[in-house]
Protein backbone atom coordinates (compact mmCIF):
# COMPACT_ATOMS: atom_id res chain seq x y z
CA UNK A 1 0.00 0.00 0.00
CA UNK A 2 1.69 3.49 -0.80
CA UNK A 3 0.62 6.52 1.14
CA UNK A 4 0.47 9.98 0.44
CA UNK A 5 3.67 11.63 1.62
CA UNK A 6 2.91 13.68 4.60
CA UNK A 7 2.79 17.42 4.35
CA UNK A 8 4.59 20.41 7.01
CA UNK A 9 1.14 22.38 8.18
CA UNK A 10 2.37 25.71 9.47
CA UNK A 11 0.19 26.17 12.72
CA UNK A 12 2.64 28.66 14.14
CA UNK A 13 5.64 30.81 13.72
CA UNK A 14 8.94 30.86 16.49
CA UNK A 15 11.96 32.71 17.01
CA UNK A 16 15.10 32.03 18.64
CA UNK A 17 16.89 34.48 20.51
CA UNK A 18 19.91 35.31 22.28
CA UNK A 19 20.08 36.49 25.86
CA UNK A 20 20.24 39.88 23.94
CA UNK A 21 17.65 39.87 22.27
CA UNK A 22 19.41 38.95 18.52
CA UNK A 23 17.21 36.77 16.54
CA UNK A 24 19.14 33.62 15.61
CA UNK A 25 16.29 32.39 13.15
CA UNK A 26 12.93 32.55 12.71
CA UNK A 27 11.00 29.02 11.52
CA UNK A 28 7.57 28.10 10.64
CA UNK A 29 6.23 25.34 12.97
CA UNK A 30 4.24 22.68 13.38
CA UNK A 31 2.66 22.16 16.79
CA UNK A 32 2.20 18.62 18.27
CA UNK A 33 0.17 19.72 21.07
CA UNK A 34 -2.10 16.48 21.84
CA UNK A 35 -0.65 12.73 22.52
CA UNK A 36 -1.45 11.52 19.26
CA UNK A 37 0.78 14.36 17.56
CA UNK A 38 3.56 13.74 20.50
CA UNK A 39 3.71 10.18 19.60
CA UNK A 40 3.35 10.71 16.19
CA UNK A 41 5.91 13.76 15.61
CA UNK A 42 7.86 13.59 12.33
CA UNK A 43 7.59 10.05 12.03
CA UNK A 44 6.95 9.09 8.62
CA UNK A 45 7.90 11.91 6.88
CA UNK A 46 10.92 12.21 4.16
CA UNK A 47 11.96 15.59 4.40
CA UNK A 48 12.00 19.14 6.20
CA UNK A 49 12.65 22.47 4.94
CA UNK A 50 15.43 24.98 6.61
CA UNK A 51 12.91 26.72 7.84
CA UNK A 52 10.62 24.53 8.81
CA UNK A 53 10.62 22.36 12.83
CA UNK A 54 7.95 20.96 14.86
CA UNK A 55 7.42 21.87 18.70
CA UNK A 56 6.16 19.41 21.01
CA UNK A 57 4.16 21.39 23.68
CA UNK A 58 3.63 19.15 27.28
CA UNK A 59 1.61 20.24 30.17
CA UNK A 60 4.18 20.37 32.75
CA UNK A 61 7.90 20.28 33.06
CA UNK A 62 9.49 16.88 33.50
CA UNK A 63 12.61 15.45 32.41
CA UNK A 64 11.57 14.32 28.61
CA UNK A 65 13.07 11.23 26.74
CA UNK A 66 12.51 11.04 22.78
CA UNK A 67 13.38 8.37 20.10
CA UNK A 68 13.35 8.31 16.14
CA UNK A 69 11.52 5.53 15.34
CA UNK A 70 10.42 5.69 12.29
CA UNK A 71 11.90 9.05 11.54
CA UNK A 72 14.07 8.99 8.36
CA UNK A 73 15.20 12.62 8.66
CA UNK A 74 18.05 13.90 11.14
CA UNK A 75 17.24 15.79 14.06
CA UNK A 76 18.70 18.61 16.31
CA UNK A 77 16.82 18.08 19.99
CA UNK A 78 15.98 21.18 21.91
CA UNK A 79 14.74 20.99 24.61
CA UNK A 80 13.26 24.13 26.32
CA UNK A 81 11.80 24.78 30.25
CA UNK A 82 8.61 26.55 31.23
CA UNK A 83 10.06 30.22 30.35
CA UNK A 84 10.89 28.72 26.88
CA UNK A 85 14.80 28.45 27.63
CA UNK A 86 17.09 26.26 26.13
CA UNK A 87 18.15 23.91 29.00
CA UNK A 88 19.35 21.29 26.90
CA UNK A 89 20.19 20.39 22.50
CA UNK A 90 21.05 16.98 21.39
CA UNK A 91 22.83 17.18 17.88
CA UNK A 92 22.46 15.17 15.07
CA UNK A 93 20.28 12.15 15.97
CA UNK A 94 20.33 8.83 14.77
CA UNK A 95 17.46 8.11 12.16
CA UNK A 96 14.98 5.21 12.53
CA UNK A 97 17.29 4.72 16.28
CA UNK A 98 15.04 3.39 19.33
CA UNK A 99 17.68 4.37 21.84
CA UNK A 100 16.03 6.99 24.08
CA UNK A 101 17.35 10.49 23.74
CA UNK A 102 16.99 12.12 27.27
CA UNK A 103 16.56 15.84 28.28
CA UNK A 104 18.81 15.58 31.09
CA UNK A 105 16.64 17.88 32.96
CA UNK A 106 13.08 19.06 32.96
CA UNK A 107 12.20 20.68 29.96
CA UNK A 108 7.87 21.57 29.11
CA UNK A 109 8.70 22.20 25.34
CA UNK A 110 11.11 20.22 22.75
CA UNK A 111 11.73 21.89 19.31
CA UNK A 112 13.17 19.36 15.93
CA UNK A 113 15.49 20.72 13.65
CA UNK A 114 16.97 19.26 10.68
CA UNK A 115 20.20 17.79 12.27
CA UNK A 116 23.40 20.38 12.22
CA UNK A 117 21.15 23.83 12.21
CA UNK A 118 21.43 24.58 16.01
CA UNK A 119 25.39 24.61 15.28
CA UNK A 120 24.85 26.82 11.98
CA UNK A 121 22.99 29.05 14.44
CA UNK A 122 24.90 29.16 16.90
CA UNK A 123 22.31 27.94 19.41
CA UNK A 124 23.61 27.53 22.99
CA UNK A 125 21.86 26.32 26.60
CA UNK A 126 19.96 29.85 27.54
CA UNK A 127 19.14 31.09 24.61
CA UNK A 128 15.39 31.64 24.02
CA UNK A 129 12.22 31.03 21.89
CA UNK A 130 9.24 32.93 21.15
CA UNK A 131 6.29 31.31 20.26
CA UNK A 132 3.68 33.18 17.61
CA UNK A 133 0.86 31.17 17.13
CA UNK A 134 -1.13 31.79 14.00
């Protein structure tokens, strides 16, 4: 049975920030903001635009583990607290892996990158996001 390749919704718009205020990047997102869509995430899909990323949204703040089964396309983790702080990126992430990718402390939000932007961006533990939702 072939499907119908899955296609980026824009639901939102986000912008990470430096301490300073500098805007690293701005991205179009995709919100995952129900367990279906957590579970679900990019799973299934082939590719992701630059300026595309999904962003998991939780209820509470709780150290957060994530895998990438069936997820073909590399990832950069980030993994953001309450205020929307970066507490914690995990680089490059091994497609279709079910090893468990851990926040390493509590984090409410978790943003996916194609794998190798947050170094292009210069993304660093304490830098922010803003969240515009459409």
């Amino acid at each position: 049975v072939t499907t119908a390749p899955i296609e980026f919704k824009k639901e939102a718009e986000v912008y990470l920030t430096k301490a300073s205020g500098d805007t690293l990047q701005h991205l179009q997102v995709e919100l995952a903001d129900d367990d279906y869509q957590r579970e679900t995430g990019l799973m299934y899909r082939t590719n992701m635009e630059k300026d595309q990323a999904m962003l998991f949204l939780f209820n509470d703040e709780q150290p957060r583990g994530f895998y990438m089964k069936n997820t073909s396309i590399p990832l950069d983790i980030i993994f953001l607290d309450s205020e929307n702080k970066v507490v914690s990126i995990k680089k490059n992430t091994t497609p279709q892996s079910l090893e468990t990718i851990p926040s390493e402390v509590p984090a409410q939000r978790v943003l996916e990158v194609n794998a190798g932007l947050s170094d292009e961006w210069g993304l660093e533990v304490g830098d922010s996001l803003i969240l515009v939702r459409e």
